[in-house]
PDB file of C-alpha atoms in Angstrom:
ATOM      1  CA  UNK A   1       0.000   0.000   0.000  1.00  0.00           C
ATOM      2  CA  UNK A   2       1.221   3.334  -0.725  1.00  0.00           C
ATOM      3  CA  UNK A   3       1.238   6.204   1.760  1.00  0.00           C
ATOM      4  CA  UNK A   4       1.180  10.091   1.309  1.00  0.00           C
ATOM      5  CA  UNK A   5       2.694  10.780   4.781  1.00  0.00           C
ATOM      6  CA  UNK A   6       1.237  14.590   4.064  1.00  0.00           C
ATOM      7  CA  UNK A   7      -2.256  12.236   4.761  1.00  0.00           C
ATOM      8  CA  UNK A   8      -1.303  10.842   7.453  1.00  0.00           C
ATOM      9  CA  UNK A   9      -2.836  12.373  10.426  1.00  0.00           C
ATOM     10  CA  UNK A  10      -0.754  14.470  13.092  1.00  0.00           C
ATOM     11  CA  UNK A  11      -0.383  12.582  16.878  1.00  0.00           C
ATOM     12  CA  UNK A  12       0.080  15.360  19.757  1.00  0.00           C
ATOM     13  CA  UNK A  13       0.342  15.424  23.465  1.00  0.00           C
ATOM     14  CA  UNK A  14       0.887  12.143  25.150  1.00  0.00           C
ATOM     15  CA  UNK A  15      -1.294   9.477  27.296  1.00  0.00           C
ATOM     16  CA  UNK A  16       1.234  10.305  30.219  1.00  0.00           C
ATOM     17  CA  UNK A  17      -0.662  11.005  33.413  1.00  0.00           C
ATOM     18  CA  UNK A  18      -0.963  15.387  33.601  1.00  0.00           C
ATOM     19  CA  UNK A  19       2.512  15.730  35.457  1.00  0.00           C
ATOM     20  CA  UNK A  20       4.434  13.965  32.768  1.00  0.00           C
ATOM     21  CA  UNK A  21       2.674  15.409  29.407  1.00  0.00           C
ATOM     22  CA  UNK A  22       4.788  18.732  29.384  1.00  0.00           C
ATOM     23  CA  UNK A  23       7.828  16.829  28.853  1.00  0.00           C
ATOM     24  CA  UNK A  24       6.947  15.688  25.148  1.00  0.00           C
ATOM     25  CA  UNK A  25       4.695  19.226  24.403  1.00  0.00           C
ATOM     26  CA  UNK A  26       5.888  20.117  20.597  1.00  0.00           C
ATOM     27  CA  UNK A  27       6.382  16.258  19.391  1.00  0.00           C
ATOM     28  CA  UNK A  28       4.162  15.275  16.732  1.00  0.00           C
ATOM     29  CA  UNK A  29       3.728  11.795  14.983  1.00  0.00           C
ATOM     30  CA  UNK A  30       2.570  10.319  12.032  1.00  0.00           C
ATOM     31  CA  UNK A  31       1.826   6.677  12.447  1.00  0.00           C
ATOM     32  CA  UNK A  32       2.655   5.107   8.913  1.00  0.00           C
ATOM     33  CA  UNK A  33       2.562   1.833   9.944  1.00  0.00           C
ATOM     34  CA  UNK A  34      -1.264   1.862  11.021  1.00  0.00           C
ATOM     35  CA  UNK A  35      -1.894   3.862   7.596  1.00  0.00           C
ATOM     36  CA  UNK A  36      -0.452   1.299   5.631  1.00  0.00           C
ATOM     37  CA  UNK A  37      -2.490  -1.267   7.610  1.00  0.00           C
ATOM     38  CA  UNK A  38       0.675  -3.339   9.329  1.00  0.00           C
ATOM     39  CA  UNK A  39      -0.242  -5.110  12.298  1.00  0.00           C
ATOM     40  CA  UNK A  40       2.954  -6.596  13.699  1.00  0.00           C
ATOM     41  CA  UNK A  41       4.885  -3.597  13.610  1.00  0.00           C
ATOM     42  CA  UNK A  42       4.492   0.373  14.008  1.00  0.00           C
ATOM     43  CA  UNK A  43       6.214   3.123  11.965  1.00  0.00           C
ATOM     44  CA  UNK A  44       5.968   6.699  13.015  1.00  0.00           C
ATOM     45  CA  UNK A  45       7.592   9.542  11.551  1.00  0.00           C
ATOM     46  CA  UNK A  46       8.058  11.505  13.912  1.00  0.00           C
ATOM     47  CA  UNK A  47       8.759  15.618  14.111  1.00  0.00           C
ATOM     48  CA  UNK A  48      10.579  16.980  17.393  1.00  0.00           C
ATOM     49  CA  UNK A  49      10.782  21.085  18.170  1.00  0.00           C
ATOM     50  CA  UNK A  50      13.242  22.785  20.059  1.00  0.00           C
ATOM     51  CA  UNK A  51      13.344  21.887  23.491  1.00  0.00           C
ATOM     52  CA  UNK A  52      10.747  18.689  23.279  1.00  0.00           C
ATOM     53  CA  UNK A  53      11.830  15.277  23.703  1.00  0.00           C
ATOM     54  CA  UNK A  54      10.795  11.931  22.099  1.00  0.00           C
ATOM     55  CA  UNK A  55       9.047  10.568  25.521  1.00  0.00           C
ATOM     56  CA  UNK A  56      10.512  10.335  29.127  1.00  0.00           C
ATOM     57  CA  UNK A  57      13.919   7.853  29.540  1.00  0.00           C
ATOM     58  CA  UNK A  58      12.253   4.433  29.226  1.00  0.00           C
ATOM     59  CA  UNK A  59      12.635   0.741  28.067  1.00  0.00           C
ATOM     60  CA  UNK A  60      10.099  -2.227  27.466  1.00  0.00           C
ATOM     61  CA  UNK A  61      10.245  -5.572  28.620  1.00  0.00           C
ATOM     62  CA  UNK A  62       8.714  -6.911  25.405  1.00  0.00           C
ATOM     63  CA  UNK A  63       9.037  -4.966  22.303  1.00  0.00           C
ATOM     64  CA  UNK A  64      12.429  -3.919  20.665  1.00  0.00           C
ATOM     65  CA  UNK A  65      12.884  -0.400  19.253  1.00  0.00           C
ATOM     66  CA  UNK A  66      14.733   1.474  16.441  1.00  0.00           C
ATOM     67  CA  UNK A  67      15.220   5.128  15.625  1.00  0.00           C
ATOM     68  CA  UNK A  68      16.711   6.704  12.500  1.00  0.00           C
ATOM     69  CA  UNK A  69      17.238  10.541  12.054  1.00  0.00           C
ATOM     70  CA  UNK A  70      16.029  11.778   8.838  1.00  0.00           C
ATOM     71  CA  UNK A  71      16.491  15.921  10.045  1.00  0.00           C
ATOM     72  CA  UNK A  72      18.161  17.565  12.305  1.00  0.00           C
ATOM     73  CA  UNK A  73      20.534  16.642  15.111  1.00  0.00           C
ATOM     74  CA  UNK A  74      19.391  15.062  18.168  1.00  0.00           C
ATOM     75  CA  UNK A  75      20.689  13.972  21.863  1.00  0.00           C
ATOM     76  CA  UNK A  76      20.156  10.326  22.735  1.00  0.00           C
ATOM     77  CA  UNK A  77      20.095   9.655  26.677  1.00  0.00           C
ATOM     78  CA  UNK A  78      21.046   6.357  27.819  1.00  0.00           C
ATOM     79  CA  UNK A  79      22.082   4.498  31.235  1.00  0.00           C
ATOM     80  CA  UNK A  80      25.720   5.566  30.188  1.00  0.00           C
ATOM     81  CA  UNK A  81      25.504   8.925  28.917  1.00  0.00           C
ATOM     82  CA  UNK A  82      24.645  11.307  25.799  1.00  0.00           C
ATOM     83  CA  UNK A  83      25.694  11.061  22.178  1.00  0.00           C
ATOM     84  CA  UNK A  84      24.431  13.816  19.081  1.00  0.00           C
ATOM     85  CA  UNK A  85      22.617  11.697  16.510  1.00  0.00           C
ATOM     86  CA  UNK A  86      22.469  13.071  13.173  1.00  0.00           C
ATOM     87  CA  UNK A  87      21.050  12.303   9.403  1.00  0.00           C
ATOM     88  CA  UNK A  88      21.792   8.901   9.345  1.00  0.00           C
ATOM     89  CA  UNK A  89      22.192   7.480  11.755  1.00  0.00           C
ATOM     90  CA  UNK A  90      20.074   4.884  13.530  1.00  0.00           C
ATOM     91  CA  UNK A  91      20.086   3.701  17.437  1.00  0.00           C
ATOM     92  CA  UNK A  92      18.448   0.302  18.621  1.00  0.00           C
ATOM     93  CA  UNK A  93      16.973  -0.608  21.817  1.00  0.00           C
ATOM     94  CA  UNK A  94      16.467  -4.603  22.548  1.00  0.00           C
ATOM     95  CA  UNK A  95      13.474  -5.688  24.450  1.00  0.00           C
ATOM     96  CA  UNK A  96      14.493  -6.480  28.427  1.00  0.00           C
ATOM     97  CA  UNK A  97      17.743  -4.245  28.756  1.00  0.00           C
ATOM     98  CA  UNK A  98      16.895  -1.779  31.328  1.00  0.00           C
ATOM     99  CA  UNK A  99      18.985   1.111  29.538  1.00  0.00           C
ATOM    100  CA  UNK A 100      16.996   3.653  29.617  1.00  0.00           C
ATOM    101  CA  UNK A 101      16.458   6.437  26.794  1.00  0.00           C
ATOM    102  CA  UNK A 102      15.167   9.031  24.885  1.00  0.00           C
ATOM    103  CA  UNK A 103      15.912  11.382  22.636  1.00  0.00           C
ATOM    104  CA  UNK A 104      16.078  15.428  23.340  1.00  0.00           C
ATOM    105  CA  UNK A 105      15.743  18.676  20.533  1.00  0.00           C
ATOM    106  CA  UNK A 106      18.487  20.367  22.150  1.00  0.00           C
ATOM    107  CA  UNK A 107      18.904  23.186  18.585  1.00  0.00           C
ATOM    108  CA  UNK A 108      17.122  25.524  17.379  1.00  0.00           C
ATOM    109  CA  UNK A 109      15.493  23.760  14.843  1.00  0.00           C
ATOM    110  CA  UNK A 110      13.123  20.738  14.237  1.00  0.00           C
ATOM    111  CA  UNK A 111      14.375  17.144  14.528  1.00  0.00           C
ATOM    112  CA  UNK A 112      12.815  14.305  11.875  1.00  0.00           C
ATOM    113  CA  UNK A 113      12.911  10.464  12.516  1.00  0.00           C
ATOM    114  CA  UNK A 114      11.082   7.359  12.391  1.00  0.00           C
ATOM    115  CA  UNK A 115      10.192   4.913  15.211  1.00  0.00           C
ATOM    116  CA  UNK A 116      10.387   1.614  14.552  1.00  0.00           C
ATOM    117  CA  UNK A 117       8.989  -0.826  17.353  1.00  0.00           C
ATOM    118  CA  UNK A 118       7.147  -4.319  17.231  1.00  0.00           C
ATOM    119  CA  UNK A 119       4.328  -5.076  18.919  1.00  0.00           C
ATOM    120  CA  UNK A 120       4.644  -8.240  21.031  1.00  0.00           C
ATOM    121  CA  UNK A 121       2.075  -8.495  23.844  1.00  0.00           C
ATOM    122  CA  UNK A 122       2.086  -8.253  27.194  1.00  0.00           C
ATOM    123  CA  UNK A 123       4.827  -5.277  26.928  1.00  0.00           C
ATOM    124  CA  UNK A 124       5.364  -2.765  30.144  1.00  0.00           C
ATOM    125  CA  UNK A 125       7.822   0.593  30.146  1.00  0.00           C
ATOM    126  CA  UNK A 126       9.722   1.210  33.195  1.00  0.00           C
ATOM    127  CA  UNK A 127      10.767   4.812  33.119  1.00  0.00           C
ATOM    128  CA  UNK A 128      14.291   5.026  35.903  1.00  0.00           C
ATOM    129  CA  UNK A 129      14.333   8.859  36.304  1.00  0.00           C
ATOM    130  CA  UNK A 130      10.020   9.303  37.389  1.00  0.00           C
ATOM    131  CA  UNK A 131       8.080   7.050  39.664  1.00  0.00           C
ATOM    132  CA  UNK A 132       6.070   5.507  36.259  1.00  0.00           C
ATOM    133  CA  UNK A 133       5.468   2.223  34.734  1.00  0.00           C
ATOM    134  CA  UNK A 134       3.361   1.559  31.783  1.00  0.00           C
ATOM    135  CA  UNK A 135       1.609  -1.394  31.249  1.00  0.00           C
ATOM    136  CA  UNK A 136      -0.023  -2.609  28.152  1.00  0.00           C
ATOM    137  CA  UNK A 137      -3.660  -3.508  27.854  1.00  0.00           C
ATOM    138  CA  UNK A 138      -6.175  -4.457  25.422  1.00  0.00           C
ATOM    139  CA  UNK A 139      -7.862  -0.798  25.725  1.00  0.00           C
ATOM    140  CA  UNK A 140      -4.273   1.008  25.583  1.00  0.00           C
ATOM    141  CA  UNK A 141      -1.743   1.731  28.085  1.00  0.00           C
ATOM    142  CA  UNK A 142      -2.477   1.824  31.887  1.00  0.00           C
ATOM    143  CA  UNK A 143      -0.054   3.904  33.871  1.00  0.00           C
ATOM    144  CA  UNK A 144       0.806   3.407  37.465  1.00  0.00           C
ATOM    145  CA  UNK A 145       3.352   3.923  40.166  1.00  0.00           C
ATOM    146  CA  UNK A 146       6.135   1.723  40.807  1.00  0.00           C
ATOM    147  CA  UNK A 147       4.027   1.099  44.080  1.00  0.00           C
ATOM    148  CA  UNK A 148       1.325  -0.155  41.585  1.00  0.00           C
ATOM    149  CA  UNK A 149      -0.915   2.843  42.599  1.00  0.00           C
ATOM    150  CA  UNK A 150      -2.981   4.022  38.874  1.00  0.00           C
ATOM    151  CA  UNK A 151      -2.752   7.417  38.042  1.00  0.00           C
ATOM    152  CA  UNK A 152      -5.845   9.317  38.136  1.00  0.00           C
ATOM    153  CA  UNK A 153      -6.316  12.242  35.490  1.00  0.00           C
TER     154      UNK A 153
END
């Protein structure tokens, strides 16, 4: 099936719970895969402004990820440190390893890549640097506390 990304609708805000949504304000998606009808795996282009970030510093238990910049230069945060990611180049994050990340607009300018992740069941997100886990379900993601606690919007 071919896609005209330009009809793709535009994804922005977050699910996060209130106190976490500012964090990703100014990132917008466009989820290819679900316009081109794929079912085992997503594809989102996704558009970063200055100062946003891609989500907060996370890692799943189940699905592996994959980022490639298109635009722009951007700051990947891992368990280890920072490294500038630019045009071409691609990062990958394997389902279980709790190494953390995300990516950060630190320019003056817009960031472009895609997001590449599967969609295995039963996933969860830990998130190291907030008191958040995300939990997979059947009617979307269910946020809680590490305590278990659900947030409450």
């Amino acid at each position: 099936m071919i896609i005209h990304p330009e009809n793709v609708p535009k994804i922005t805000g977050s699910k996060y719970p209130q106190q976490f949504k500012s964090a990703v304000a100014g990132r917008v998606k466009k989820r290819l895969g679900d316009a081109a009808g794929l079912q085992n795996f997503g594809v989102n282009v996704v558009r970063l402004a200055p100062g946003s970030c891609s989500a907060l510093r996370h890692w799943h238990t189940r699905q592996d990820e994959l980022i490639y910049v298109l635009e722009g230069e951007v700051t990947l945060i891992v368990n280890s440190g920072e490294q500038v990611l630019k045009p071409g180049m691609a990062a990958g994050f394997p389902a279980g390893e709790p190494d953390g990340h995300h990516l950060v607009n630190r320019t003056n300018a817009d960031v472009v890549y895609l997001e590449i992740g599967d969609r295995t069941a039963g996933d969860s997100a830990n998130y190291p640097d907030d008191d958040l886990i995300a939990k997979a379900s059947d009617n979307g993601w269910i946020f809680t506390r590490k305590n278990g606690e659900i947030y409450e919007d």
